[in-house]
GROMACS .gro file of C-alpha atoms in nm:
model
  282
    1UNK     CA    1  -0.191   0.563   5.418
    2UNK     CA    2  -0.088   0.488   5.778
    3UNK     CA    3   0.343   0.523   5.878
    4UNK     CA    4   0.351   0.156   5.896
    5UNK     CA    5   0.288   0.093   5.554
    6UNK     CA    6   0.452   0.361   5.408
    7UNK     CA    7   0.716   0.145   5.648
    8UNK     CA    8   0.652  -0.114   5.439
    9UNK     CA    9   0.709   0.073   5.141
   10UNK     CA   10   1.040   0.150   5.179
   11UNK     CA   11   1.155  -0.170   5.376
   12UNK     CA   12   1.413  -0.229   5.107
   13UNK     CA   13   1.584   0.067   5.200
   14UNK     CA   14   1.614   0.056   5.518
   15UNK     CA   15   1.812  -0.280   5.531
   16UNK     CA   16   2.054  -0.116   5.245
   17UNK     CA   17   2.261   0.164   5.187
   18UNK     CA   18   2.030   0.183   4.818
   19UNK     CA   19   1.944   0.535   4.698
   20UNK     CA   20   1.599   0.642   4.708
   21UNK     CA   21   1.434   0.730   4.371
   22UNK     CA   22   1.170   0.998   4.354
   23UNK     CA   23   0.905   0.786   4.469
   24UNK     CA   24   1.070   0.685   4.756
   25UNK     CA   25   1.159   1.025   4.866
   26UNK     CA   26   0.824   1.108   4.859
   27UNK     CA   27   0.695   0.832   5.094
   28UNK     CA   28   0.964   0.926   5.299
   29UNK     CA   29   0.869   1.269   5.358
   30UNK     CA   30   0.524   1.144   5.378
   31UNK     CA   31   0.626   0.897   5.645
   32UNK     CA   32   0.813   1.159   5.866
   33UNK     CA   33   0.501   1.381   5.895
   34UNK     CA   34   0.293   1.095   6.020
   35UNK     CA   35   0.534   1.029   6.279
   36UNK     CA   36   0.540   1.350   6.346
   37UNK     CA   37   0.193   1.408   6.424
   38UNK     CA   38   0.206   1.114   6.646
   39UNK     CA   39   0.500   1.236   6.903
   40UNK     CA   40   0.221   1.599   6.889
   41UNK     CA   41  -0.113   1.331   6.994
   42UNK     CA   42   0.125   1.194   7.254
   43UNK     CA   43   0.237   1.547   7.364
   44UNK     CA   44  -0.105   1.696   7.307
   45UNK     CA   45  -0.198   1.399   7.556
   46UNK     CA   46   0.023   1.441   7.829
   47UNK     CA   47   0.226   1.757   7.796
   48UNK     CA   48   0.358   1.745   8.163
   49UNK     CA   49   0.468   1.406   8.218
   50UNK     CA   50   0.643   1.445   7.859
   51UNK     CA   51   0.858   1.748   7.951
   52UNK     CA   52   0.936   1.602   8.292
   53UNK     CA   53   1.039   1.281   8.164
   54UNK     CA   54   1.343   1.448   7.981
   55UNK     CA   55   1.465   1.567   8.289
   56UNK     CA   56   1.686   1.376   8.528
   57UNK     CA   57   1.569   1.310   8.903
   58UNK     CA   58   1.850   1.321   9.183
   59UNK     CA   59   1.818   1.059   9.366
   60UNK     CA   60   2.045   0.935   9.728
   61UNK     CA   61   2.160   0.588   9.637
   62UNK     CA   62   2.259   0.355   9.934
   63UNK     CA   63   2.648   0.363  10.127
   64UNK     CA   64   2.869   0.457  10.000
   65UNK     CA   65   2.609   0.761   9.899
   66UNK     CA   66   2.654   0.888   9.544
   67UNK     CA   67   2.379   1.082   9.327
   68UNK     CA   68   2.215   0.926   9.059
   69UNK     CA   69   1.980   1.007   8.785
   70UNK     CA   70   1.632   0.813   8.727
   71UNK     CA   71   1.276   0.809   8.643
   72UNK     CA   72   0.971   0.664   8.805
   73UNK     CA   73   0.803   0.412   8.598
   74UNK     CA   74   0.531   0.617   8.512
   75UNK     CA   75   0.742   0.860   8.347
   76UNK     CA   76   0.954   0.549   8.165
   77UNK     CA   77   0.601   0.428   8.021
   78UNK     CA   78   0.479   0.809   7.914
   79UNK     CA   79   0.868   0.842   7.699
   80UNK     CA   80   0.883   0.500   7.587
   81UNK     CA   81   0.611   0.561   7.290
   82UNK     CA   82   0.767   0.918   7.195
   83UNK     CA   83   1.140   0.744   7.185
   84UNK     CA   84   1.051   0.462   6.971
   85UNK     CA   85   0.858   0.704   6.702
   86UNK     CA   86   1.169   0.935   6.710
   87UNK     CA   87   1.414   0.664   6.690
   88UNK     CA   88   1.209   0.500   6.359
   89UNK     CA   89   1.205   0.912   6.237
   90UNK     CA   90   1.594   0.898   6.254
   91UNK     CA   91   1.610   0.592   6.110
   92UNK     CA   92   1.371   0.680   5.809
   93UNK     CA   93   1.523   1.023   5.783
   94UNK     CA   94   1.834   0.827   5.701
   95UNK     CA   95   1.751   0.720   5.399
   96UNK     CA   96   1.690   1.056   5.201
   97UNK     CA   97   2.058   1.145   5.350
   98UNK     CA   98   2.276   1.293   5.099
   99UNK     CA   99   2.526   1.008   5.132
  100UNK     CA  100   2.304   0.762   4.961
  101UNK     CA  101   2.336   0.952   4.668
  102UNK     CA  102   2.762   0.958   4.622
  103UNK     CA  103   2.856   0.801   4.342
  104UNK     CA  104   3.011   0.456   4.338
  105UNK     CA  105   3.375   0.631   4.229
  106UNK     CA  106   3.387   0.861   4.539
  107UNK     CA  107   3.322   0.560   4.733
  108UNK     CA  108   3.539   0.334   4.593
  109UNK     CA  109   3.787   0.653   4.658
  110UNK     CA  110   3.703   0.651   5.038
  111UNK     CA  111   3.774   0.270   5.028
  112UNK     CA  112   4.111   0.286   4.883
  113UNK     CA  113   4.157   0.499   5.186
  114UNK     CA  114   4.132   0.203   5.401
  115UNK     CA  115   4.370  -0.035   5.258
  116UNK     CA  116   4.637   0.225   5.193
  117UNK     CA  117   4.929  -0.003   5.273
  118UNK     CA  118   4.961  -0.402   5.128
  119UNK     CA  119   4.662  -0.595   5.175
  120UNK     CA  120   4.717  -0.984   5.336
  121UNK     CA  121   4.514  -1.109   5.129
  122UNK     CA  122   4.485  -1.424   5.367
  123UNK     CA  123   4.375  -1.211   5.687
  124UNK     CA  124   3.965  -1.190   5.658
  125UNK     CA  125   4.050  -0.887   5.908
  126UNK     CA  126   4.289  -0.652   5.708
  127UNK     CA  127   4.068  -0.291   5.676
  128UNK     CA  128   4.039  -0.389   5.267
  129UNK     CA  129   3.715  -0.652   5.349
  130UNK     CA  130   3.555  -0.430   5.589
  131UNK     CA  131   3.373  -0.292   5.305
  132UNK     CA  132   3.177  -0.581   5.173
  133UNK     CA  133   3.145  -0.716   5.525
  134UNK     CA  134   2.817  -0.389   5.571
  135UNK     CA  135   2.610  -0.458   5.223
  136UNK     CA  136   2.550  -0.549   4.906
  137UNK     CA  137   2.609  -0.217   4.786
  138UNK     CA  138   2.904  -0.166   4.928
  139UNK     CA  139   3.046  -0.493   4.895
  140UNK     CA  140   2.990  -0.466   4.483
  141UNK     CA  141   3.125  -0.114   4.466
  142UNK     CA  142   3.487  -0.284   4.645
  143UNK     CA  143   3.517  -0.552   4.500
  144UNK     CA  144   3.497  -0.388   4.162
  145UNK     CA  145   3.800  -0.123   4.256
  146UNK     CA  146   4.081  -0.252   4.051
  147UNK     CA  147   4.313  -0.017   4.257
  148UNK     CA  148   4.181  -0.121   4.567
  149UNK     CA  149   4.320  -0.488   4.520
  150UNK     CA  150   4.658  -0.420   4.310
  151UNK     CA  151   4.878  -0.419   4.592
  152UNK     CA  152   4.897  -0.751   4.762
  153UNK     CA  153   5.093  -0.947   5.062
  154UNK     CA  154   5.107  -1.291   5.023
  155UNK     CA  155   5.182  -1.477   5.341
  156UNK     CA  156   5.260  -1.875   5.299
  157UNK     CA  157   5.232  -2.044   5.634
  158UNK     CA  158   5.234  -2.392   5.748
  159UNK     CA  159   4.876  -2.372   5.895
  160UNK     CA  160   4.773  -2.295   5.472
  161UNK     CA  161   4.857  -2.705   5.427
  162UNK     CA  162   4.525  -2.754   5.639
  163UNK     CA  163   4.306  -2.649   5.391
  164UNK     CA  164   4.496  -2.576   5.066
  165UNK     CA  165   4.169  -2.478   4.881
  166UNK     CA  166   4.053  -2.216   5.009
  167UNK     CA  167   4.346  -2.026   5.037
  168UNK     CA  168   4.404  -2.098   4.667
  169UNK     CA  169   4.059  -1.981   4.599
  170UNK     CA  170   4.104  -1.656   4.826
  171UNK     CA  171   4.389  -1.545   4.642
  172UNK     CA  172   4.262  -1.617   4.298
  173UNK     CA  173   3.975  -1.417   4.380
  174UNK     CA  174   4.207  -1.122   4.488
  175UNK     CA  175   4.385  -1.140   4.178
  176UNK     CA  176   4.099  -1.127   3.972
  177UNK     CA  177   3.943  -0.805   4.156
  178UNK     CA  178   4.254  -0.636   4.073
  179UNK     CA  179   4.149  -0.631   3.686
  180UNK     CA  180   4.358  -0.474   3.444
  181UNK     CA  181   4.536  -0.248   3.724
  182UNK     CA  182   4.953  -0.256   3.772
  183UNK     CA  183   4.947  -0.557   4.059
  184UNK     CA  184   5.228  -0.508   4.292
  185UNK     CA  185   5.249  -0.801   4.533
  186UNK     CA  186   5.505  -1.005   4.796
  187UNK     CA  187   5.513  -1.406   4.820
  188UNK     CA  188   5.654  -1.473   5.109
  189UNK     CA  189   5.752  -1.831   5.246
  190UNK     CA  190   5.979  -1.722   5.510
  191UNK     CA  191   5.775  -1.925   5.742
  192UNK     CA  192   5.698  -2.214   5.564
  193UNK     CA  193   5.921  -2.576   5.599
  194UNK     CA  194   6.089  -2.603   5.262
  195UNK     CA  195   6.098  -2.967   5.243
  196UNK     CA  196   5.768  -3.126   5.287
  197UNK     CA  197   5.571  -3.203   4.970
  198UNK     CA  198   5.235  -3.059   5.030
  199UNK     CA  199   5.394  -2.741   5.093
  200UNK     CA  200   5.633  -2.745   4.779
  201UNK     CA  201   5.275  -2.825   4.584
  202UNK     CA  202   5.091  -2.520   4.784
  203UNK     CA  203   5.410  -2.295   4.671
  204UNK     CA  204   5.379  -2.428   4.331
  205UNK     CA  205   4.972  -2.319   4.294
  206UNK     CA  206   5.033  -2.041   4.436
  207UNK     CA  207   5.315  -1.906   4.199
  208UNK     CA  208   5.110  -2.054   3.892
  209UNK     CA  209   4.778  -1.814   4.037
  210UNK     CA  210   5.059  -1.557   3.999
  211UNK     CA  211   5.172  -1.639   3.656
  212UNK     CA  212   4.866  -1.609   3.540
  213UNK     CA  213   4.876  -1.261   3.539
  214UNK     CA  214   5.266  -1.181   3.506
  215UNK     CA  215   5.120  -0.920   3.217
  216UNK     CA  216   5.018  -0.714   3.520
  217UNK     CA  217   5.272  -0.735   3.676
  218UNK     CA  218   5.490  -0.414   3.819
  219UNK     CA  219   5.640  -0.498   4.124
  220UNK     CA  220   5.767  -0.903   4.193
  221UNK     CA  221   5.925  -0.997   4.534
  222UNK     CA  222   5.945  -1.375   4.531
  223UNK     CA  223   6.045  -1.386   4.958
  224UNK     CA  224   6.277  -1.715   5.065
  225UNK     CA  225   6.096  -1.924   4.761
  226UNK     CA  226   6.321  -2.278   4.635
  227UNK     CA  227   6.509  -2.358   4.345
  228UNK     CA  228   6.252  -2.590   4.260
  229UNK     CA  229   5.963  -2.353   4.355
  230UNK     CA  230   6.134  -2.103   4.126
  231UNK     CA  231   6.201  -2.336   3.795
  232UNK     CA  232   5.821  -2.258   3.751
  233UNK     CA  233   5.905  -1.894   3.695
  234UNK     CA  234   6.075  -1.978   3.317
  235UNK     CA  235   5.683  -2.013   3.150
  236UNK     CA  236   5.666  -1.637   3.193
  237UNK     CA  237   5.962  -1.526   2.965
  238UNK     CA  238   5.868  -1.241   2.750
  239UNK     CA  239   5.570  -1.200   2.919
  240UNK     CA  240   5.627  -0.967   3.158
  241UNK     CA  241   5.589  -0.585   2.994
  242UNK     CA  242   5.511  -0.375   3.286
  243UNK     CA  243   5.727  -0.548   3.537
  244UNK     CA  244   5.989  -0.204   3.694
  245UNK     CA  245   6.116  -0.393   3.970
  246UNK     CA  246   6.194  -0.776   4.073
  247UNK     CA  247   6.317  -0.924   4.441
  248UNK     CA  248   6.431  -1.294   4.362
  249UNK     CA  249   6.534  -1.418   4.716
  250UNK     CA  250   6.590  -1.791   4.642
  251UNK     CA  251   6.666  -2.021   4.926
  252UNK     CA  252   6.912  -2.282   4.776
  253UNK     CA  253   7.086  -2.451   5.021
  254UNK     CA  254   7.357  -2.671   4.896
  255UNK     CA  255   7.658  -2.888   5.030
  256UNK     CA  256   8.010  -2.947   4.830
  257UNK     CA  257   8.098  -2.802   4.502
  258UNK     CA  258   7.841  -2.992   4.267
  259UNK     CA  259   7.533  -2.843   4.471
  260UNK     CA  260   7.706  -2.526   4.434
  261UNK     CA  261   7.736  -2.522   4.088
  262UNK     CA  262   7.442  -2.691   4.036
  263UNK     CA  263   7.247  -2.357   4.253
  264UNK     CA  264   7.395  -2.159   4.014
  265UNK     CA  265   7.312  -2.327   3.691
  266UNK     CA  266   6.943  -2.377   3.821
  267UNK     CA  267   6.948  -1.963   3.936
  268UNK     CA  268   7.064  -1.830   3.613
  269UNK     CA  269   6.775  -2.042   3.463
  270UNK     CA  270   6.572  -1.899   3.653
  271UNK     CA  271   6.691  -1.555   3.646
  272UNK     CA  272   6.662  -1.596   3.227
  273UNK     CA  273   6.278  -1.585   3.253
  274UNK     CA  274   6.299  -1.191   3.323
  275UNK     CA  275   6.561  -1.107   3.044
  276UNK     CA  276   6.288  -0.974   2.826
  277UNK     CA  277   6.141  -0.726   3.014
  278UNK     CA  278   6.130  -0.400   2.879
  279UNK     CA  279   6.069  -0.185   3.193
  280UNK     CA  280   6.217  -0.407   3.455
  281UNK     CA  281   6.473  -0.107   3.641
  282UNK     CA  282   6.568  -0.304   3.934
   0.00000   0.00000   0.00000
């Protein structure tokens, strides 16, 4: 059987990071002599014009005079054949390379690795996404690493109002990688206008993607959220077991004595959803 369709063979391969079974071992080996014995017929052919062409050719370039290194163009079309067989060897060799055959854990290992600090779960650039971003493979063994995705940064901005959806969507998808692992995670609205209603309703989804999990729960820093926002927060009572530590930063900005009191009333309300939690510390 000729290289190319022993190419063929293992085309599938080639375009993943897949490990080879037996079968395809063999028509790798099989493929790498035959490529082999081609670079030797080109050698065989031309032995002289081959060894030369590795070899770099001083050469006086114009003013201001420096020395360069080139090849006539008969040597560039004697190489040209030899360097694309070697570069398809390399590329075929690849695929009976040892790290084809780690097992998804010790790769899901290396990826925890690259989101060692909070992922923003909103930034399609933070290290965490890399991952999926080079195949299918690798993409499946991340986004099944409940560790990899139980420590979250949640950034609310006004720019999310544009396109509510998908952000929604993003985030639930985060939260649902993270499985049955502890999730640790920061909402923060620090930059987000408090008043407007499309971004009290964004606030709102957000904290109810949240709440969906509170059972999960370990470490809770609610980040310059409102009274209002927070009022959402009493449907987890009792239903938060694993929660250790809590940051309630409420923004409730009030005028006179009545919206004082009235702050208070609505923060101890609030602050009642998390009296029944067993292994809250802090």
């Amino acid at each position: 059987m000729s290289s190319r369709r022993l190419l063929v063979a293992i085309q599938h391969l080639l375009l993943t990071n897949d490990s080879p079974s037996s079968q395809d071992s063999v028509i790798v080996s099989e493929c790498v002599r035959l490529i082999d014995d081609q670079v030797a017929k080109l050698y065989a052919a031309n032995p002289t014009a081959l060894t030369l062409a590795s070899i770099a050719i001083p050469r006086i370039s114009t003013p201001p005079f420096f020395v360069s290194s080139t090849r006539s163009p008969f040597l560039d079309q004697q190489i040209t054949p030899r360097s694309e067989l070697l570069r398809v060897r390399e590329r075929v060799q690849s695929v009976a390379s040892a790290v084809r055959r780690l097992p998804a854990e010790l790769w899901q290992e290396v990826f925890v690795f690259l989101g060692n600090t909070q992922i923003d779960v909103f930034n399609p650039r933070d290290p965490v996404y890399l991952p999926g971003q080079v195949c299918l493979k690798w993409r499946s063994m991340s986004q099944s690493c409940s560790r990899l995705w139980s420590d979250i940064y949640i950034d609310v901005t006004p720019q999310m109002a544009l396109d509510p959806s998908s952000y929604l969507s993003r985030l639930h998808e985060v939260v649902k990688r993270s499985g049955n692992f502890s999730l640790d995670f920061v909402l923060d609205c620090s930059e987000q206008g408090k008043q407007d209603q499309e971004g009290q309703e964004l606030r709102v989804a957000l904290l109810v993607i949240l709440m969906q999990c509170s059972f999960k729960w370990r470490i809770a820093h609610f980040c310059c959220i409102t009274f209002s926002d927070a009022l959402v927060l009493e449907d987890i009572r009792g239903r938060v077991p694993r929660l250790e530590s809590l940051i309630l930063e409420v923004d409730g900005k009030g005028v006179g004595t009545e919206a004082h009191e009235r702050a208070e009333l609505e923060y101890t309300n609030i602050v009642s959803a998390f009296q029944i939690a067993p292994n809250l510390r802090k």
